[in-house]
Amino acid sequence: MAISNAQIKLLQSLKLKKFRQKYGKYFVEGPKMVEELMLNKPDSVDTVFGTADYLEKLSGEVNKYKVVEVDERSLKKVSELKTPNQVIAIANLPNLNKVPQLRSSGVSIFLDRIQDPGNLGTIIRIADWFGIKDVVCSIGTVDAFSPKVIQSTMGAIYRVNVSYTAYEDLIGHNDGIQSFGAVLDSGSSIYSLGDDFSGILVIGNESQGISAELQAKLNHLISIPRITAGGSESLNAAVACGIICGQLIKP
């Protein structure tokens, strides 16, 4: 059975942010990602498009969803992957514009204009790894539900709360929480912050860092000490985020 022209058109349109927002939907590709979706956000699943072999493996699970059996040729028409996988699912977007109530203790992440889908996806995976529940994005940050970001999270996006709001609104809704901006060289060493770190970790744009306007609103600036002079000029945003979380969040 082939995907209908209308379904192909919908899936192709969901590659673009404006249509994801228009329809309130996004798509997920590949067995791992679709099964992570089913496991963690089953109520958000709209339609599952799968090959006969894949749907047979799902057995009883398939009865919970609207299912369309398709051939690999049809999947290839809409796939974002070089080698199309056995299944694609359409899911309903969560509410991304709700200002989150952050935990009063522990770590949350705020991203200032992160542009690379791989960086955002990796930061969401880092948050999941370290048990961070909230990743809050500035309005200028890349869309977390684009196909490339979804794939790079490897399912972490279903266990981390991702939202989009201005920093001022976030702080206004979470009065009293300290903020720590990661900067290149001018901040306090991350190794001097102690074992009971708590607050919002702010990670800046890949090339420009945290904007001067935002830096002025933060409580603290922190840096990863450079060990070797004359080496790399800077760290990738996601790499820096991982190093800082590894130092500040203890088991």
PDB file of C-alpha atoms in Angstrom:
ATOM      1  CA  MET A   1       0.000   0.000   0.000  1.00  0.00           C
ATOM      2  CA  ALA A   2       1.396   3.410  -0.942  1.00  0.00           C
ATOM      3  CA  ILE A   3       1.112   6.559   1.108  1.00  0.00           C
ATOM      4  CA  SER A   4      -1.596   8.770  -0.351  1.00  0.00           C
ATOM      5  CA  ASN A   5      -0.595  11.984  -2.100  1.00  0.00           C
ATOM      6  CA  ALA A   6      -2.198  13.972   0.709  1.00  0.00           C
ATOM      7  CA  GLN A   7      -0.157  12.114   3.322  1.00  0.00           C
ATOM      8  CA  ILE A   8       3.054  12.572   1.330  1.00  0.00           C
ATOM      9  CA  LYS A   9       2.323  16.275   1.054  1.00  0.00           C
ATOM     10  CA  LEU A  10       1.723  16.532   4.810  1.00  0.00           C
ATOM     11  CA  LEU A  11       4.911  14.651   5.709  1.00  0.00           C
ATOM     12  CA  GLN A  12       7.009  16.740   3.350  1.00  0.00           C
ATOM     13  CA  SER A  13       5.512  19.948   4.693  1.00  0.00           C
ATOM     14  CA  LEU A  14       6.398  18.967   8.269  1.00  0.00           C
ATOM     15  CA  LYS A  15      10.081  19.321   7.389  1.00  0.00           C
ATOM     16  CA  LEU A  16       9.470  23.095   7.619  1.00  0.00           C
ATOM     17  CA  LYS A  17       8.876  24.930  10.876  1.00  0.00           C
ATOM     18  CA  LYS A  18       6.004  27.061   9.554  1.00  0.00           C
ATOM     19  CA  PHE A  19       3.992  23.967   8.682  1.00  0.00           C
ATOM     20  CA  ARG A  20       4.813  22.211  11.947  1.00  0.00           C
ATOM     21  CA  GLN A  21       3.401  25.259  13.688  1.00  0.00           C
ATOM     22  CA  LYS A  22       0.433  25.479  11.316  1.00  0.00           C
ATOM     23  CA  TYR A  23      -0.643  21.863  11.801  1.00  0.00           C
ATOM     24  CA  GLY A  24       0.662  21.397  15.340  1.00  0.00           C
ATOM     25  CA  LYS A  25       2.470  18.234  14.258  1.00  0.00           C
ATOM     26  CA  TYR A  26       5.957  16.900  13.514  1.00  0.00           C
ATOM     27  CA  PHE A  27       7.350  13.630  12.242  1.00  0.00           C
ATOM     28  CA  VAL A  28       9.686  11.018  13.705  1.00  0.00           C
ATOM     29  CA  GLU A  29      11.685   8.521  11.660  1.00  0.00           C
ATOM     30  CA  GLY A  30      13.256   5.120  12.299  1.00  0.00           C
ATOM     31  CA  PRO A  31      12.428   2.250  14.681  1.00  0.00           C
ATOM     32  CA  LYS A  32      14.413   3.577  17.659  1.00  0.00           C
ATOM     33  CA  MET A  33      12.933   7.055  17.534  1.00  0.00           C
ATOM     34  CA  VAL A  34       9.363   5.906  16.873  1.00  0.00           C
ATOM     35  CA  GLU A  35       9.553   3.333  19.673  1.00  0.00           C
ATOM     36  CA  GLU A  36      10.953   5.988  22.057  1.00  0.00           C
ATOM     37  CA  LEU A  37       7.975   8.156  21.096  1.00  0.00           C
ATOM     38  CA  MET A  38       5.517   5.318  21.741  1.00  0.00           C
ATOM     39  CA  LEU A  39       7.150   4.482  25.072  1.00  0.00           C
ATOM     40  CA  ASN A  40       7.446   8.009  26.463  1.00  0.00           C
ATOM     41  CA  LYS A  41       4.697  10.002  24.722  1.00  0.00           C
ATOM     42  CA  PRO A  42       2.098   7.458  23.553  1.00  0.00           C
ATOM     43  CA  ASP A  43      -0.798   9.909  23.714  1.00  0.00           C
ATOM     44  CA  SER A  44       0.914  12.255  21.249  1.00  0.00           C
ATOM     45  CA  VAL A  45       1.129   9.668  18.429  1.00  0.00           C
ATOM     46  CA  ASP A  46      -1.091  10.584  15.482  1.00  0.00           C
ATOM     47  CA  THR A  47      -0.287   8.123  12.639  1.00  0.00           C
ATOM     48  CA  VAL A  48       2.308   5.385  12.116  1.00  0.00           C
ATOM     49  CA  PHE A  49       3.511   4.605   8.586  1.00  0.00           C
ATOM     50  CA  GLY A  50       5.379   1.289   8.539  1.00  0.00           C
ATOM     51  CA  THR A  51       6.437  -1.560   6.310  1.00  0.00           C
ATOM     52  CA  ALA A  52       4.614  -4.876   6.689  1.00  0.00           C
ATOM     53  CA  ASP A  53       7.647  -6.478   8.368  1.00  0.00           C
ATOM     54  CA  TYR A  54       7.981  -3.663  10.857  1.00  0.00           C
ATOM     55  CA  LEU A  55       4.289  -3.546  11.738  1.00  0.00           C
ATOM     56  CA  GLU A  56       4.319  -7.300  12.320  1.00  0.00           C
ATOM     57  CA  LYS A  57       7.113  -6.858  14.888  1.00  0.00           C
ATOM     58  CA  LEU A  58       5.012  -4.303  16.756  1.00  0.00           C
ATOM     59  CA  SER A  59       2.312  -6.959  17.281  1.00  0.00           C
ATOM     60  CA  GLY A  60      -0.211  -5.714  19.842  1.00  0.00           C
ATOM     61  CA  GLU A  61       1.289  -2.235  20.037  1.00  0.00           C
ATOM     62  CA  VAL A  62       0.098  -1.450  16.528  1.00  0.00           C
ATOM     63  CA  ASN A  63      -3.546  -1.656  17.601  1.00  0.00           C
ATOM     64  CA  LYS A  64      -3.147   1.433  19.777  1.00  0.00           C
ATOM     65  CA  TYR A  65      -2.529   3.772  16.842  1.00  0.00           C
ATOM     66  CA  LYS A  66      -3.785   4.774  13.432  1.00  0.00           C
ATOM     67  CA  VAL A  67      -1.551   2.728  11.131  1.00  0.00           C
ATOM     68  CA  VAL A  68      -0.798   2.889   7.409  1.00  0.00           C
ATOM     69  CA  GLU A  69       1.140  -0.007   5.865  1.00  0.00           C
ATOM     70  CA  VAL A  70       3.594   1.247   3.236  1.00  0.00           C
ATOM     71  CA  ASP A  71       6.416  -0.051   1.082  1.00  0.00           C
ATOM     72  CA  GLU A  72      10.020   1.147   1.313  1.00  0.00           C
ATOM     73  CA  ARG A  73       9.743   3.026  -1.960  1.00  0.00           C
ATOM     74  CA  SER A  74       6.949   5.143  -0.533  1.00  0.00           C
ATOM     75  CA  LEU A  75       8.906   5.832   2.670  1.00  0.00           C
ATOM     76  CA  LYS A  76      11.877   6.965   0.604  1.00  0.00           C
ATOM     77  CA  LYS A  77       9.784   9.780  -0.893  1.00  0.00           C
ATOM     78  CA  VAL A  78       9.529  11.529   2.454  1.00  0.00           C
ATOM     79  CA  SER A  79      12.569  10.245   4.363  1.00  0.00           C
ATOM     80  CA  GLU A  80      15.181  12.641   5.727  1.00  0.00           C
ATOM     81  CA  LEU A  81      17.677   9.806   6.115  1.00  0.00           C
ATOM     82  CA  LYS A  82      20.192   8.636   3.517  1.00  0.00           C
ATOM     83  CA  THR A  83      18.932   5.096   4.028  1.00  0.00           C
ATOM     84  CA  PRO A  84      15.180   5.243   4.777  1.00  0.00           C
ATOM     85  CA  ASN A  85      14.111   3.179   7.768  1.00  0.00           C
ATOM     86  CA  GLN A  86      11.062   0.988   8.222  1.00  0.00           C
ATOM     87  CA  VAL A  87       8.775   3.447   9.929  1.00  0.00           C
ATOM     88  CA  ILE A  88       7.750   7.092  10.189  1.00  0.00           C
ATOM     89  CA  ALA A  89       5.290   8.489  12.719  1.00  0.00           C
ATOM     90  CA  ILE A  90       3.394  11.765  12.848  1.00  0.00           C
ATOM     91  CA  ALA A  91       3.016  13.149  16.366  1.00  0.00           C
ATOM     92  CA  ASN A  92       1.291  16.133  17.941  1.00  0.00           C
ATOM     93  CA  LEU A  93       3.530  18.982  19.054  1.00  0.00           C
ATOM     94  CA  PRO A  94       3.634  19.736  22.770  1.00  0.00           C
ATOM     95  CA  ASN A  95       3.012  23.257  24.023  1.00  0.00           C
ATOM     96  CA  LEU A  96       6.442  24.852  23.548  1.00  0.00           C
ATOM     97  CA  ASN A  97       5.464  28.356  24.647  1.00  0.00           C
ATOM     98  CA  LYS A  98       4.479  27.657  28.235  1.00  0.00           C
ATOM     99  CA  VAL A  99       6.933  29.253  30.677  1.00  0.00           C
ATOM    100  CA  PRO A 100       8.178  26.363  32.839  1.00  0.00           C
ATOM    101  CA  GLN A 101       8.192  26.257  36.620  1.00  0.00           C
ATOM    102  CA  LEU A 102      11.786  25.223  37.296  1.00  0.00           C
ATOM    103  CA  ARG A 103      12.862  23.106  40.209  1.00  0.00           C
ATOM    104  CA  SER A 104      14.101  25.228  43.111  1.00  0.00           C
ATOM    105  CA  SER A 105      17.162  23.000  43.459  1.00  0.00           C
ATOM    106  CA  GLY A 106      19.285  21.264  40.850  1.00  0.00           C
ATOM    107  CA  VAL A 107      20.197  22.461  37.353  1.00  0.00           C
ATOM    108  CA  SER A 108      18.182  23.751  34.408  1.00  0.00           C
ATOM    109  CA  ILE A 109      19.569  24.914  31.058  1.00  0.00           C
ATOM    110  CA  PHE A 110      18.817  28.101  29.122  1.00  0.00           C
ATOM    111  CA  LEU A 111      20.059  28.364  25.519  1.00  0.00           C
ATOM    112  CA  ASP A 112      20.759  31.758  23.973  1.00  0.00           C
ATOM    113  CA  ARG A 113      20.271  31.568  20.180  1.00  0.00           C
ATOM    114  CA  ILE A 114      21.745  28.104  19.540  1.00  0.00           C
ATOM    115  CA  GLN A 115      21.577  27.649  15.756  1.00  0.00           C
ATOM    116  CA  ASP A 116      22.998  24.238  14.924  1.00  0.00           C
ATOM    117  CA  PRO A 117      20.455  21.369  15.072  1.00  0.00           C
ATOM    118  CA  GLY A 118      23.174  18.919  16.106  1.00  0.00           C
ATOM    119  CA  ASN A 119      24.226  21.125  19.000  1.00  0.00           C
ATOM    120  CA  LEU A 120      20.673  21.473  20.273  1.00  0.00           C
ATOM    121  CA  GLY A 121      20.034  17.755  19.960  1.00  0.00           C
ATOM    122  CA  THR A 122      23.260  16.932  21.780  1.00  0.00           C
ATOM    123  CA  ILE A 123      22.513  19.398  24.590  1.00  0.00           C
ATOM    124  CA  ILE A 124      19.102  17.762  25.065  1.00  0.00           C
ATOM    125  CA  ARG A 125      20.868  14.369  25.273  1.00  0.00           C
ATOM    126  CA  ILE A 126      23.300  15.811  27.817  1.00  0.00           C
ATOM    127  CA  ALA A 127      20.382  17.098  29.883  1.00  0.00           C
ATOM    128  CA  ASP A 128      18.770  13.662  29.780  1.00  0.00           C
ATOM    129  CA  TRP A 129      22.045  11.974  30.788  1.00  0.00           C
ATOM    130  CA  PHE A 130      22.496  14.203  33.823  1.00  0.00           C
ATOM    131  CA  GLY A 131      18.866  14.149  34.910  1.00  0.00           C
ATOM    132  CA  ILE A 132      18.170  17.771  33.944  1.00  0.00           C
ATOM    133  CA  LYS A 133      14.440  18.106  33.401  1.00  0.00           C
ATOM    134  CA  ASP A 134      14.193  21.500  31.665  1.00  0.00           C
ATOM    135  CA  VAL A 135      15.950  22.910  28.614  1.00  0.00           C
ATOM    136  CA  VAL A 136      14.595  26.397  27.942  1.00  0.00           C
ATOM    137  CA  CYS A 137      15.393  28.005  24.589  1.00  0.00           C
ATOM    138  CA  SER A 138      15.455  31.658  23.624  1.00  0.00           C
ATOM    139  CA  ILE A 139      13.063  32.550  20.814  1.00  0.00           C
ATOM    140  CA  GLY A 140      16.012  32.716  18.403  1.00  0.00           C
ATOM    141  CA  THR A 141      17.101  29.116  19.033  1.00  0.00           C
ATOM    142  CA  VAL A 142      16.654  26.485  16.308  1.00  0.00           C
ATOM    143  CA  ASP A 143      13.392  24.500  16.404  1.00  0.00           C
ATOM    144  CA  ALA A 144      13.747  21.478  18.702  1.00  0.00           C
ATOM    145  CA  PHE A 145      11.176  19.525  16.685  1.00  0.00           C
ATOM    146  CA  SER A 146      12.888  19.795  13.322  1.00  0.00           C
ATOM    147  CA  PRO A 147      13.797  16.365  11.881  1.00  0.00           C
ATOM    148  CA  LYS A 148      17.548  16.898  12.371  1.00  0.00           C
ATOM    149  CA  VAL A 149      17.202  17.878  16.026  1.00  0.00           C
ATOM    150  CA  ILE A 150      14.786  15.022  16.732  1.00  0.00           C
ATOM    151  CA  GLN A 151      17.221  12.488  15.264  1.00  0.00           C
ATOM    152  CA  SER A 152      20.225  13.883  17.124  1.00  0.00           C
ATOM    153  CA  THR A 153      18.468  13.656  20.510  1.00  0.00           C
ATOM    154  CA  MET A 154      18.214   9.856  20.123  1.00  0.00           C
ATOM    155  CA  GLY A 155      14.956   9.875  22.082  1.00  0.00           C
ATOM    156  CA  ALA A 156      16.077  12.225  24.871  1.00  0.00           C
ATOM    157  CA  ILE A 157      13.598  14.863  23.697  1.00  0.00           C
ATOM    158  CA  TYR A 158      10.783  12.697  25.073  1.00  0.00           C
ATOM    159  CA  ARG A 159      12.256  12.739  28.578  1.00  0.00           C
ATOM    160  CA  VAL A 160      13.331  16.392  28.784  1.00  0.00           C
ATOM    161  CA  ASN A 161      10.929  19.330  28.891  1.00  0.00           C
ATOM    162  CA  VAL A 162      11.829  21.707  26.042  1.00  0.00           C
ATOM    163  CA  SER A 163      10.251  25.155  25.873  1.00  0.00           C
ATOM    164  CA  TYR A 164      10.773  28.545  24.212  1.00  0.00           C
ATOM    165  CA  THR A 165      10.563  31.808  26.103  1.00  0.00           C
ATOM    166  CA  ALA A 166      12.458  35.036  26.709  1.00  0.00           C
ATOM    167  CA  TYR A 167      14.951  34.959  29.576  1.00  0.00           C
ATOM    168  CA  GLU A 168      13.128  37.830  31.298  1.00  0.00           C
ATOM    169  CA  ASP A 169       9.862  35.858  31.319  1.00  0.00           C
ATOM    170  CA  LEU A 170      11.623  32.750  32.617  1.00  0.00           C
ATOM    171  CA  ILE A 171      13.202  34.635  35.529  1.00  0.00           C
ATOM    172  CA  GLY A 172       9.980  36.504  36.215  1.00  0.00           C
ATOM    173  CA  HIS A 173       8.227  33.166  36.577  1.00  0.00           C
ATOM    174  CA  ASN A 174      11.015  31.661  38.685  1.00  0.00           C
ATOM    175  CA  ASP A 175      12.023  34.378  41.119  1.00  0.00           C
ATOM    176  CA  GLY A 176      15.071  33.698  43.263  1.00  0.00           C
ATOM    177  CA  ILE A 177      16.796  31.108  41.072  1.00  0.00           C
ATOM    178  CA  GLN A 178      20.440  31.968  40.367  1.00  0.00           C
ATOM    179  CA  SER A 179      21.782  32.065  36.798  1.00  0.00           C
ATOM    180  CA  PHE A 180      25.270  31.079  35.638  1.00  0.00           C
ATOM    181  CA  GLY A 181      26.431  32.103  32.160  1.00  0.00           C
ATOM    182  CA  ALA A 182      29.153  30.069  30.458  1.00  0.00           C
ATOM    183  CA  VAL A 183      31.690  32.467  28.922  1.00  0.00           C
ATOM    184  CA  LEU A 184      35.060  31.890  27.296  1.00  0.00           C
ATOM    185  CA  ASP A 185      37.658  33.294  29.704  1.00  0.00           C
ATOM    186  CA  SER A 186      36.263  35.983  31.993  1.00  0.00           C
ATOM    187  CA  GLY A 187      34.203  33.908  34.415  1.00  0.00           C
ATOM    188  CA  SER A 188      34.933  32.081  37.642  1.00  0.00           C
ATOM    189  CA  SER A 189      36.382  28.608  37.200  1.00  0.00           C
ATOM    190  CA  ILE A 190      33.770  25.851  37.159  1.00  0.00           C
ATOM    191  CA  TYR A 191      36.074  23.947  39.541  1.00  0.00           C
ATOM    192  CA  SER A 192      35.576  26.558  42.250  1.00  0.00           C
ATOM    193  CA  LEU A 193      31.790  26.348  42.476  1.00  0.00           C
ATOM    194  CA  GLY A 194      31.460  23.567  45.038  1.00  0.00           C
ATOM    195  CA  ASP A 195      29.391  20.398  45.122  1.00  0.00           C
ATOM    196  CA  ASP A 196      25.957  21.858  45.828  1.00  0.00           C
ATOM    197  CA  PHE A 197      25.560  23.818  42.580  1.00  0.00           C
ATOM    198  CA  SER A 198      22.011  24.870  41.825  1.00  0.00           C
ATOM    199  CA  GLY A 199      20.590  27.243  39.227  1.00  0.00           C
ATOM    200  CA  ILE A 200      20.144  27.962  35.538  1.00  0.00           C
ATOM    201  CA  LEU A 201      23.117  27.191  33.302  1.00  0.00           C
ATOM    202  CA  VAL A 202      23.126  29.580  30.329  1.00  0.00           C
ATOM    203  CA  ILE A 203      24.849  28.468  27.108  1.00  0.00           C
ATOM    204  CA  GLY A 204      25.357  31.004  24.332  1.00  0.00           C
ATOM    205  CA  ASN A 205      25.334  31.086  20.539  1.00  0.00           C
ATOM    206  CA  GLU A 206      28.005  29.014  18.775  1.00  0.00           C
ATOM    207  CA  SER A 207      29.921  31.949  17.312  1.00  0.00           C
ATOM    208  CA  GLN A 208      28.856  34.921  19.439  1.00  0.00           C
ATOM    209  CA  GLY A 209      28.408  33.398  22.878  1.00  0.00           C
ATOM    210  CA  ILE A 210      25.915  34.889  25.303  1.00  0.00           C
ATOM    211  CA  SER A 211      24.771  38.317  24.150  1.00  0.00           C
ATOM    212  CA  ALA A 212      26.080  41.316  26.118  1.00  0.00           C
ATOM    213  CA  GLU A 213      22.490  42.270  26.938  1.00  0.00           C
ATOM    214  CA  LEU A 214      21.793  38.870  28.470  1.00  0.00           C
ATOM    215  CA  GLN A 215      25.146  38.680  30.265  1.00  0.00           C
ATOM    216  CA  ALA A 216      24.249  41.859  32.128  1.00  0.00           C
ATOM    217  CA  LYS A 217      21.158  40.145  33.545  1.00  0.00           C
ATOM    218  CA  LEU A 218      22.927  37.033  34.841  1.00  0.00           C
ATOM    219  CA  ASN A 219      23.981  36.530  38.452  1.00  0.00           C
ATOM    220  CA  HIS A 220      27.310  34.835  37.707  1.00  0.00           C
ATOM    221  CA  LEU A 221      29.694  34.174  34.822  1.00  0.00           C
ATOM    222  CA  ILE A 222      31.627  30.903  34.744  1.00  0.00           C
ATOM    223  CA  SER A 223      34.370  29.480  32.516  1.00  0.00           C
ATOM    224  CA  ILE A 224      36.117  26.206  31.775  1.00  0.00           C
ATOM    225  CA  PRO A 225      39.806  26.905  32.486  1.00  0.00           C
ATOM    226  CA  ARG A 226      42.077  26.592  29.471  1.00  0.00           C
ATOM    227  CA  ILE A 227      44.945  24.252  30.377  1.00  0.00           C
ATOM    228  CA  THR A 228      47.232  24.797  27.377  1.00  0.00           C
ATOM    229  CA  ALA A 229      48.026  28.269  26.070  1.00  0.00           C
ATOM    230  CA  GLY A 230      48.026  28.711  22.315  1.00  0.00           C
ATOM    231  CA  GLY A 231      45.616  25.815  21.716  1.00  0.00           C
ATOM    232  CA  SER A 232      42.032  25.830  20.481  1.00  0.00           C
ATOM    233  CA  GLU A 233      40.342  29.212  20.635  1.00  0.00           C
ATOM    234  CA  SER A 234      37.032  27.911  21.930  1.00  0.00           C
ATOM    235  CA  LEU A 235      34.877  24.850  22.621  1.00  0.00           C
ATOM    236  CA  ASN A 236      31.789  23.678  20.781  1.00  0.00           C
ATOM    237  CA  ALA A 237      28.657  24.813  22.660  1.00  0.00           C
ATOM    238  CA  ALA A 238      27.422  21.274  23.298  1.00  0.00           C
ATOM    239  CA  VAL A 239      30.879  20.081  24.359  1.00  0.00           C
ATOM    240  CA  ALA A 240      31.166  22.970  26.810  1.00  0.00           C
ATOM    241  CA  CYS A 241      27.715  22.192  28.174  1.00  0.00           C
ATOM    242  CA  GLY A 242      28.710  18.559  28.734  1.00  0.00           C
ATOM    243  CA  ILE A 243      31.960  19.455  30.512  1.00  0.00           C
ATOM    244  CA  ILE A 244      30.203  21.913  32.816  1.00  0.00           C
ATOM    245  CA  CYS A 245      27.389  19.484  33.655  1.00  0.00           C
ATOM    246  CA  GLY A 246      29.919  16.732  34.331  1.00  0.00           C
ATOM    247  CA  GLN A 247      31.674  18.958  36.841  1.00  0.00           C
ATOM    248  CA  LEU A 248      28.661  20.506  38.543  1.00  0.00           C
ATOM    249  CA  ILE A 249      26.209  17.603  38.764  1.00  0.00           C
ATOM    250  CA  LYS A 250      27.285  14.851  41.146  1.00  0.00           C
ATOM    251  CA  PRO A 251      25.639  11.405  41.595  1.00  0.00           C
TER     252      PRO A 251
END
